[in-house]
Short mmCIF file of C-alpha atoms in Angstrom, two decimals:
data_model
loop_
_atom_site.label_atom_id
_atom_site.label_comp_id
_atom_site.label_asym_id
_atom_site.label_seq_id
_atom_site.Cartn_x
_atom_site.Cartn_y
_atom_site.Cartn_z
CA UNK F 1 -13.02 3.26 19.91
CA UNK F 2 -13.96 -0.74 20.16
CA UNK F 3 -12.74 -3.00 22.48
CA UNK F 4 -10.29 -4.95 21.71
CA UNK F 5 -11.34 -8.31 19.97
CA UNK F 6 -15.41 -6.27 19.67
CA UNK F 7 -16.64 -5.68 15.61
CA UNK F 8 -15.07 -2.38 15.27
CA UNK F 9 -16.14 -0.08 12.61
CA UNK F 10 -15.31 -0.69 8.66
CA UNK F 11 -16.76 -2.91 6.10
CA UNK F 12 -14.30 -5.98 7.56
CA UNK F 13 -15.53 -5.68 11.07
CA UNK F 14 -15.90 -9.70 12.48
CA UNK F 15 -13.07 -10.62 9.86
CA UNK F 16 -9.95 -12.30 11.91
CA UNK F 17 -6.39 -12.00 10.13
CA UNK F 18 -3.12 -13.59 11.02
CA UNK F 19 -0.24 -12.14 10.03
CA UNK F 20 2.97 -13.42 10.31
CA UNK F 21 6.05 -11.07 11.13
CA UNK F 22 7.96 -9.54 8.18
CA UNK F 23 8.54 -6.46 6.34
CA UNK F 24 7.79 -4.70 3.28
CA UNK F 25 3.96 -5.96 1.44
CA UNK F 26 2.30 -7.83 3.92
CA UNK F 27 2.57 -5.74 6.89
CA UNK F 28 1.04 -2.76 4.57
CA UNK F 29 -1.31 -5.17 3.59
CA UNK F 30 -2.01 -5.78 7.21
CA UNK F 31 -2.37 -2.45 8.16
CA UNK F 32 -5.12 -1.91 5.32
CA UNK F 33 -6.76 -4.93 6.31
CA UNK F 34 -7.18 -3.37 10.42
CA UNK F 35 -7.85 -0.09 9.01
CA UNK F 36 -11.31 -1.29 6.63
CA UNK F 37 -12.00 -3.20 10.11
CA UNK F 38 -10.15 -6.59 10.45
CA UNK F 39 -9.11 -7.89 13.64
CA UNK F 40 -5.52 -8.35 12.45
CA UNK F 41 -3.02 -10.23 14.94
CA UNK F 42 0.56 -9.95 13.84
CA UNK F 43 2.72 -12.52 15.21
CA UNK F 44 5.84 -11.45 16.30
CA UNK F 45 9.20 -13.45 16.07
CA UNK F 46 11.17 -13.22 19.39
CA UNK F 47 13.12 -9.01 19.45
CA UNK F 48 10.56 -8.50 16.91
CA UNK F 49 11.20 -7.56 12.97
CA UNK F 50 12.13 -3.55 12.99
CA UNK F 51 12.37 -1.03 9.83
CA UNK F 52 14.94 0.61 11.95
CA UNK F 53 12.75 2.33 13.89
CA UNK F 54 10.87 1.82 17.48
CA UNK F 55 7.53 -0.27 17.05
CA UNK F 56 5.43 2.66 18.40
CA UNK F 57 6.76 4.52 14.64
CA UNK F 58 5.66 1.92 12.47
CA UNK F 59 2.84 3.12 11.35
CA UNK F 60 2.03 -0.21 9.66
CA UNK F 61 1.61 -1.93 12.67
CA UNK F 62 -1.78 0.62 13.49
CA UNK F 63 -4.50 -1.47 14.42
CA UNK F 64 -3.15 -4.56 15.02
CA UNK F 65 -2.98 -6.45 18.18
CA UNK F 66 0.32 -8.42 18.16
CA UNK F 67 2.10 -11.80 20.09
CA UNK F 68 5.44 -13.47 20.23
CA UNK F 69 5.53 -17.08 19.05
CA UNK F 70 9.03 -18.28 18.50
CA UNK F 71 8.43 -20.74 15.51
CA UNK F 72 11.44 -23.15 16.19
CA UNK F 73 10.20 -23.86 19.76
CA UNK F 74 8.64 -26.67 19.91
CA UNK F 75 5.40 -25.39 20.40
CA UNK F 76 5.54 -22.64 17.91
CA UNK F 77 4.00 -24.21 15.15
CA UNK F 78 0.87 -25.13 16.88
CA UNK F 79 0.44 -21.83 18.55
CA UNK F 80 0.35 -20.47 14.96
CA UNK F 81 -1.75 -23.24 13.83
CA UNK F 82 -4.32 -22.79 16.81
CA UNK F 83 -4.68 -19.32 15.08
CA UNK F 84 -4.90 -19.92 12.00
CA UNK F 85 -7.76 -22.46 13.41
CA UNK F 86 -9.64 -19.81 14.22
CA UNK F 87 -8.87 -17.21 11.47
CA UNK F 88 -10.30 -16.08 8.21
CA UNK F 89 -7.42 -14.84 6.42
CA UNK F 90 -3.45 -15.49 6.95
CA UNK F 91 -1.20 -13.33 5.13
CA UNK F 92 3.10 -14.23 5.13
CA UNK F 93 5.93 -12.47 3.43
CA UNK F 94 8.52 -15.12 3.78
CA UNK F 95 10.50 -17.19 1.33
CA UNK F 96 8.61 -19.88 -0.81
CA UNK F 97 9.07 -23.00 1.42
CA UNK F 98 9.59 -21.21 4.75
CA UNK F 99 6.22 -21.59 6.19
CA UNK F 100 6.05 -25.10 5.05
CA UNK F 101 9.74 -26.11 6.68
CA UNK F 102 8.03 -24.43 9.81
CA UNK F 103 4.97 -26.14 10.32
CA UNK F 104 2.54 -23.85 9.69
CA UNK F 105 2.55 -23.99 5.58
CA UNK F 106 -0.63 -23.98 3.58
CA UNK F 107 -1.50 -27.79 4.20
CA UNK F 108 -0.72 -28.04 7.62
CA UNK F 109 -3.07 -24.33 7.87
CA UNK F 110 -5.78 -26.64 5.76
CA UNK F 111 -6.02 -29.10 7.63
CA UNK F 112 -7.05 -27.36 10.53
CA UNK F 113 -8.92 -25.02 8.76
CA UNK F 114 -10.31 -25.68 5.22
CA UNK F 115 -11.93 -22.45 4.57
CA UNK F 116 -8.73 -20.25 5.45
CA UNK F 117 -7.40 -18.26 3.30
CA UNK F 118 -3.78 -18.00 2.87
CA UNK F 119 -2.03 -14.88 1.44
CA UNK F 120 1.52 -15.13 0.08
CA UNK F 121 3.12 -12.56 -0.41
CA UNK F 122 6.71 -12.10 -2.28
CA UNK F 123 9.20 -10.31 -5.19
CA UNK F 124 9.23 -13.06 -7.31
CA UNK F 125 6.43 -15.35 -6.45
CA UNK F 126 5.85 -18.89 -5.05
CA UNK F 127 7.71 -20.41 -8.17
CA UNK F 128 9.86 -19.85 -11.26
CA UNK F 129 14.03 -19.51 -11.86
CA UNK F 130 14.20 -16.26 -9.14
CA UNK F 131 11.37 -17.64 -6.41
CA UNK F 132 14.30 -18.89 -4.22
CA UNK F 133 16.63 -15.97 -4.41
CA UNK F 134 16.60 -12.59 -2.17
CA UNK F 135 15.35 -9.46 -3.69
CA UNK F 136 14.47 -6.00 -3.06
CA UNK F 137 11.40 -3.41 -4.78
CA UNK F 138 13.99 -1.90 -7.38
CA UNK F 139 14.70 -5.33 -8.50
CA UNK F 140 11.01 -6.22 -9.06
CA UNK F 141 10.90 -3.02 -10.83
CA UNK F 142 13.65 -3.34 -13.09
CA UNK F 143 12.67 -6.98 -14.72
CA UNK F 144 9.07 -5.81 -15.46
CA UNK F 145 10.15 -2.97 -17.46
CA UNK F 146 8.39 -0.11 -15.24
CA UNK F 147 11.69 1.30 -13.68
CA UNK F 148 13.15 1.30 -16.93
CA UNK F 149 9.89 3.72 -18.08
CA UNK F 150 10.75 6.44 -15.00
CA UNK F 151 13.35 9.22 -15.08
CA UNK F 152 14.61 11.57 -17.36
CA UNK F 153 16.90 10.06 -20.52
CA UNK F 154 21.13 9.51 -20.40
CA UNK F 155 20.54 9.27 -16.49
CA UNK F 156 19.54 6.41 -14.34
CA UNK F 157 16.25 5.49 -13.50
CA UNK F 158 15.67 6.86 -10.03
CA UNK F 159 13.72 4.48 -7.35
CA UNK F 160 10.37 5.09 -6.06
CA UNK F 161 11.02 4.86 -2.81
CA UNK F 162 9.13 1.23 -2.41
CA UNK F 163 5.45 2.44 -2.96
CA UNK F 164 5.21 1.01 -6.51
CA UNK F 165 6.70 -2.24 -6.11
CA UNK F 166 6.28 -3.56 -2.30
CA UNK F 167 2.67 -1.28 -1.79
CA UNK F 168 1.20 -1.37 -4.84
CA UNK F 169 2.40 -4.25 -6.49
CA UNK F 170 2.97 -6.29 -3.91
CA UNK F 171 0.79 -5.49 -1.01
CA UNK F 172 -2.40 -3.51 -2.53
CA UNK F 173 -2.46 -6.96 -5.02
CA UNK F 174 -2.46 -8.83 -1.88
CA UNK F 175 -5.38 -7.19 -0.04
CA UNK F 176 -7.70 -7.93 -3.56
CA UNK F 177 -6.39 -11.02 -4.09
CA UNK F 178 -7.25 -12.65 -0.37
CA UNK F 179 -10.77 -10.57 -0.15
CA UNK F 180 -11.07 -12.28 -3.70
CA UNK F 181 -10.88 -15.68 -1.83
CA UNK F 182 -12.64 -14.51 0.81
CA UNK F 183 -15.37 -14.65 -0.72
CA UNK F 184 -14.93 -17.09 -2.61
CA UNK F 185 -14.91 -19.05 0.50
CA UNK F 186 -17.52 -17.80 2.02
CA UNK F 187 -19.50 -18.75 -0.86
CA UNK F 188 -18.35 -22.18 -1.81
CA UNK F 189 -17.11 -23.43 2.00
CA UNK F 190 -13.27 -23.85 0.73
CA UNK F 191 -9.97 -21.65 1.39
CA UNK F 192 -7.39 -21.49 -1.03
CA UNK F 193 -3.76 -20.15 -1.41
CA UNK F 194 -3.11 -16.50 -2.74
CA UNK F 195 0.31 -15.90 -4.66
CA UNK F 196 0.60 -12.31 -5.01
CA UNK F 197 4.14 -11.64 -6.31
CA UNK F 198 5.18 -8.24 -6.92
CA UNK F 199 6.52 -8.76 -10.23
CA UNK F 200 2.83 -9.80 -11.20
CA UNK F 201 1.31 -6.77 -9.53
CA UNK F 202 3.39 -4.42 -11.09
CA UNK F 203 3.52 -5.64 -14.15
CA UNK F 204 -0.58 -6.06 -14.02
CA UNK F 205 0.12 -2.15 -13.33
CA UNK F 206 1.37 -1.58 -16.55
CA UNK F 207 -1.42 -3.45 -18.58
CA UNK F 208 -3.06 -0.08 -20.39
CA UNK F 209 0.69 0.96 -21.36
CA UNK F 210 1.51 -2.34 -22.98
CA UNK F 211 -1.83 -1.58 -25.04
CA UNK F 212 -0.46 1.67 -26.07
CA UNK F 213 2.65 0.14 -27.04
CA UNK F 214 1.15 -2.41 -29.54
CA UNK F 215 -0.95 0.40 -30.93
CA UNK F 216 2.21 2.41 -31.57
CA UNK F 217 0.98 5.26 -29.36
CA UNK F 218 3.77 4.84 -26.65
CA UNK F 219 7.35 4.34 -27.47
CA UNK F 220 9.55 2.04 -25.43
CA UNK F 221 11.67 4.90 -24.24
CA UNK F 222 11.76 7.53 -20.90
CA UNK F 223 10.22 10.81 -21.75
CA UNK F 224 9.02 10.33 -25.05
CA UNK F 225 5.70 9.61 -24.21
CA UNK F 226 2.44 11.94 -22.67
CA UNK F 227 2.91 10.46 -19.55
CA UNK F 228 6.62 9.81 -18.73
CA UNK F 229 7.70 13.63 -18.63
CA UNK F 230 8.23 13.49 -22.62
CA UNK F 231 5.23 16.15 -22.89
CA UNK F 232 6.03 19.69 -21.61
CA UNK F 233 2.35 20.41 -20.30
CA UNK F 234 2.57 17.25 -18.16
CA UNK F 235 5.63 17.60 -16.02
CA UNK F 236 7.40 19.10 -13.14
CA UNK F 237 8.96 22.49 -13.12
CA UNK F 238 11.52 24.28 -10.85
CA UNK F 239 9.65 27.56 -9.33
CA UNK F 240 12.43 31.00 -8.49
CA UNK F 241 12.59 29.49 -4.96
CA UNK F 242 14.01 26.39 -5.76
CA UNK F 243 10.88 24.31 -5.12
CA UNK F 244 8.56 22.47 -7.95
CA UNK F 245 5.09 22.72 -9.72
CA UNK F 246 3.44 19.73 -11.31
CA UNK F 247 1.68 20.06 -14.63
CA UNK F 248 -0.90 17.78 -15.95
CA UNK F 249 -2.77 20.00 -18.84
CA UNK F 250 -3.22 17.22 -21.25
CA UNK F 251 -6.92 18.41 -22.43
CA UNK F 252 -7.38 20.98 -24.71
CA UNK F 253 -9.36 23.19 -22.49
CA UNK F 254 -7.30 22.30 -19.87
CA UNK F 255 -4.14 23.72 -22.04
CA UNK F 256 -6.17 26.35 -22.81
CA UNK F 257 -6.21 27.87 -19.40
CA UNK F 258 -2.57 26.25 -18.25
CA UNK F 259 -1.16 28.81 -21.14
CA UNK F 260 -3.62 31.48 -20.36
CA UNK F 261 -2.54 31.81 -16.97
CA UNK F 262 1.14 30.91 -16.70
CA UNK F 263 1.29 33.68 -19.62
CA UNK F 264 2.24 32.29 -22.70
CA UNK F 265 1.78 34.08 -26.30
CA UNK F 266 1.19 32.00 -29.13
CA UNK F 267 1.53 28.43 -27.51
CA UNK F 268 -1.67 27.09 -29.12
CA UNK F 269 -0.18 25.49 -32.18
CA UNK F 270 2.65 23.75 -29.75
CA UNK F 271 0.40 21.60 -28.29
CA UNK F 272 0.16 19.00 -30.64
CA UNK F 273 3.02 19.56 -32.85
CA UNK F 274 5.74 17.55 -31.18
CA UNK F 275 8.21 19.53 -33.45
CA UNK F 276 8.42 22.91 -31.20
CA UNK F 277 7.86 20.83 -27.68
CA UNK F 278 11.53 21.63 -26.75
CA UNK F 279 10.66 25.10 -27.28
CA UNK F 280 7.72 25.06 -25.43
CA UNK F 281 8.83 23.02 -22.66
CA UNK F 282 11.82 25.70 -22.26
CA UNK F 283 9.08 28.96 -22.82
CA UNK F 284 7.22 26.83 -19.72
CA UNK F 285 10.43 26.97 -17.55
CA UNK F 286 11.42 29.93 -17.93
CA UNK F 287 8.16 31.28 -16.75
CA UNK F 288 8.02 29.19 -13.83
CA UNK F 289 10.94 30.40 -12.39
CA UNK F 290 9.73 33.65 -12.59
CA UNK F 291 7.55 33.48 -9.26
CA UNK F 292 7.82 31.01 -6.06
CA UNK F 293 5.95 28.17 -5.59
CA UNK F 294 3.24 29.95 -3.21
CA UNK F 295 2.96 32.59 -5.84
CA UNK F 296 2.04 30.31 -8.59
CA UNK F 297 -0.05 27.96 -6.19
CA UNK F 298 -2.52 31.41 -6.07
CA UNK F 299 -2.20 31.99 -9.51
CA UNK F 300 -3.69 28.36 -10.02
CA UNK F 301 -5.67 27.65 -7.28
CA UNK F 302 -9.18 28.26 -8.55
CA UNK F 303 -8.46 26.90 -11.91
CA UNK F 304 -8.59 24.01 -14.17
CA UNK F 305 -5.41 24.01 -15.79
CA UNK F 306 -3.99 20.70 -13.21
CA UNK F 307 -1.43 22.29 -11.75
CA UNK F 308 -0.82 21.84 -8.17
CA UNK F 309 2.49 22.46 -5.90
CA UNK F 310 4.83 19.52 -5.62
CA UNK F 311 4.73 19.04 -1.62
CA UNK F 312 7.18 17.22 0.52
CA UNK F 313 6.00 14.78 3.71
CA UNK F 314 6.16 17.05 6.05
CA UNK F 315 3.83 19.57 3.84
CA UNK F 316 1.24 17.82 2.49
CA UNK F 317 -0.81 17.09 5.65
CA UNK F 318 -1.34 20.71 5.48
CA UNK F 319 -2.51 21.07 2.41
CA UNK F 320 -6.08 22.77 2.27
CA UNK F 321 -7.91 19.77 0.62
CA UNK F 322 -6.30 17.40 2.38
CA UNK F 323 -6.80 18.87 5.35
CA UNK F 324 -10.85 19.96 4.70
CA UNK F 325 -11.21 15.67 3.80
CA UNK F 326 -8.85 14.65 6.81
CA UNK F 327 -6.71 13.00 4.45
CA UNK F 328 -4.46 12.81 7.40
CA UNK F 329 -4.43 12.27 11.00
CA UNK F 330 -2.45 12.16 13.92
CA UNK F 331 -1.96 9.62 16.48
CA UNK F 332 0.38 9.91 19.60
CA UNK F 333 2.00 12.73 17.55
CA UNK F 334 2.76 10.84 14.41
CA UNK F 335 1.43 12.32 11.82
CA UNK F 336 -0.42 9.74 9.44
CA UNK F 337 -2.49 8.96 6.41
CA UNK F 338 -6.39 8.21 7.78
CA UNK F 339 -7.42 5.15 6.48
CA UNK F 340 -8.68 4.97 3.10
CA UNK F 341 -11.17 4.31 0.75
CA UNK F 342 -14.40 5.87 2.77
CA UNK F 343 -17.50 4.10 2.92
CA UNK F 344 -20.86 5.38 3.28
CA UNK F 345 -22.77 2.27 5.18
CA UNK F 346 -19.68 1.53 7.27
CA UNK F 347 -17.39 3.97 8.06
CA UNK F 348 -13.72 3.49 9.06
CA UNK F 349 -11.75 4.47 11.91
CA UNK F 350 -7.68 4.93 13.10
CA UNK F 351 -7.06 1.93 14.51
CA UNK F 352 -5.09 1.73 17.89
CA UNK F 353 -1.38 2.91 17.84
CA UNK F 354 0.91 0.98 16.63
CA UNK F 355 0.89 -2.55 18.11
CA UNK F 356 3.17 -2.97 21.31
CA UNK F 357 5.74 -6.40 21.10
CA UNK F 358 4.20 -9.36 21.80
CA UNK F 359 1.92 -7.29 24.32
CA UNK F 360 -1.81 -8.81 23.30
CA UNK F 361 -1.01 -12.41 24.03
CA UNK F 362 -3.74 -13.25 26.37
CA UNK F 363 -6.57 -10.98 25.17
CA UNK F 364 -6.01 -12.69 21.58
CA UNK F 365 -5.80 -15.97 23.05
CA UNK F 366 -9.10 -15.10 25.19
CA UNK F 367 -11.13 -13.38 22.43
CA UNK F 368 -9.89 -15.69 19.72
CA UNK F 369 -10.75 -18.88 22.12
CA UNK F 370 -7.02 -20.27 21.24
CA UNK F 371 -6.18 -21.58 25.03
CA UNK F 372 -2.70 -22.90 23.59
CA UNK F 373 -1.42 -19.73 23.08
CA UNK F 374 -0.66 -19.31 26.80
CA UNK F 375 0.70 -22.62 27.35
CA UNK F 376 -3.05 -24.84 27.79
CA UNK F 377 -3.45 -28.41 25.99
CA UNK F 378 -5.65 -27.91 23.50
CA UNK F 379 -9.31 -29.72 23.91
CA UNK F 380 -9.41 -33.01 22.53
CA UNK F 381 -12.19 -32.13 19.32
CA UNK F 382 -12.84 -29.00 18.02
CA UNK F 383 -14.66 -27.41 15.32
CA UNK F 384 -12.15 -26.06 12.36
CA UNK F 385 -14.60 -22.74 13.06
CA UNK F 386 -16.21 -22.85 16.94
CA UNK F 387 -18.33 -19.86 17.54
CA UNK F 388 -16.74 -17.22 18.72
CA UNK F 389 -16.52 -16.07 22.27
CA UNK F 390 -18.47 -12.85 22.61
CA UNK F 391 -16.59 -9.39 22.98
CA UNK F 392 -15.95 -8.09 26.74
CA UNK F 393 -17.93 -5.33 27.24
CA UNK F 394 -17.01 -1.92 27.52
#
């Protein structure tokens, strides 16, 4: 493992990150960030901003390194700014106008630093009727039409937890959007301001199903459609045990072998005549709950019919693939997803635990060269970008 503060392994190794204290998007996008490599320091409000949970269980907060700046001090602006002096990359979750009533808002980040870049990060997005007002990931979800597309029809849509809204939408458009910029800076000399709203990610989710829709292949209903549960070879089924297998047979060949082995006479014709689906999705059932779900994982396990055992948290670490890639890890006892994607030229590692409460202060403000953090005038001229004071050695 690195020293603190030393290029650690990962394609983002040298690449300095502020993030400021919230929940939801931008701590997951922090977490990416340190896990491809970033030095990522999250800056703590004063108690700290919980899930609910103790810090060392926030998984999010892997990698970081992490201080306390209370921003209506009087010197809590400029402790942030002295960062963001010296950073590549800030990333906030707050309010539209929050930063900027602080102190530490895009201009006054700018003008200290014209190459940052600064990643916003919100449910409805820097402007627009609902930018002002609080929100949660079902209620991104809901005005972009995608939680209306989940669940089965005549009962409601059922929340996905907040992966598709706060991770994907929200903090996955995030990580793209300031590596975008980063470039972009890097390139042309100038930072710029990301606006990555979730009900622009998600909705950006949705783009090849709004394409199907104007081509009249998907209709604007739940499980009517080859991918919402309204096709009965690409779906979830209840196993004798009470537990679930997912189908995704949508090939021919695929079907071919789904049938063959689940044991079903005569289901050829049914899969493209949507006429007898109900009676093949019932024929499907029924066989399912003939067996458990670890009989009919060996039935399918050296197939290609896309079936695969619906798995709960606790399960899937132990899942043979997963666990032949190392899918996931474990840190401290906390099981965990290993970072992800893998790269060939610069490989990624599991950041430290998860960062301790304002407990990095003086190795950031050391390794970053920020003096003012612990309490030291700042020089009278600096450089918006100073080189860097070199790692300690190990």
């Amino acid at each position: 493992m690195a020293e603190p503060g030393a290029p650690g392994p990962g394609p983002l190794a040298g690449v300095r990150v502020v993030e400021l204290a919230g929940i939801g998007p931008a701590p997951f996008a922090g977490m990416l960030l340190a896990d491809l490599g970033a030095d990522v320091v999250h800056v703590d409000r004063p108690g700290g901003v919980s899930l609910g949970i103790a810090p060392e269980y926030d998984v999010t907060r892997r990698g970081k390194r992490t201080l306390t700046v209370d921003l209506k001090a009087p010197d809590g602006p400029a402790r942030v700014l002295g960062l963001a002096e010296r950073a590549d990359i800030l990333i906030e979750g707050l309010r539209p106008g929050v930063t900027e009533r602080l102190g530490i808002g895009p201009a006054a980040c700018h003008a200290r630093n014209p190459r940052l870049v600064y990643g916003r990060t919100t449910g409805w997005g820097q402007h627009g009727p609902l930018a002002p007002r609080a929100g949660h990931d079902i209620a991104y979800l809901a005005v972009t039409g995608t939680l209306g597309m989940i669940g089965t029809p005549g009962q409601p849509p059922p929340p996905p937890a907040n992966l598709l809204g706060d991770y994907a939408g929200g903090g996955l458009y995030l990580v793209v959007g300031v590596l975008a910029a980063l470039h972009h800076a890097r390139v042309h000399g100038t930072g710029q301001v990301v606006d990555a709203a979730i009900v622009d990610g998600t909705a950006h989710l949705s783009a090849m199903l709004h394409g199907m829709l104007a081509a009249g292949a998907w209709q604007d209903r739940r499980a009517a459609n080859l991918l919402d549960g309204g096709c009965p070879y690409y779906g979830t089924y209840e196993t004798a045990d009470g537990r679930y297998m997912a189908v995704g047979a949508l090939e021919p060949r695929f079907y071919a072998e789904f049938t063959r082995l689940l044991g079903l006479d005569g289901a050829d014709g049914a899969r493209t005549d949507v006429t007898r689906w109900d009676a093949l999705r019932a024929s499907v059932a029924a066989r399912f709950r003939t067996r458990t779900r670890e009989e009919w994982t060996a039935v399918f396990a050296d197939s290609d019919a896309c079936v695969a055992p619906v798995l709960s948290l606790r399960e899937a670490p132990a899942h043979p693939h997963l666990a032949a890639r190392a899918t996931f890890t474990e840190r401290d006892g906390i099981p965990q997803p290993a970072p992800a994607p893998r790269f060939s030229a610069t490989p990624t590692a599991l950041g430290e635990r998860p960062a301790r409460l304002g407990g990095d202060l003086a190795e950031v403000a050391r390794d970053w060269d920020v003096p003012a953090l612990l309490g030291d005038p700042p020089p009278a001229t600096r450089s918006p970008r100073a080189p860097r004071r070199k790692a300690r050695e190990p």
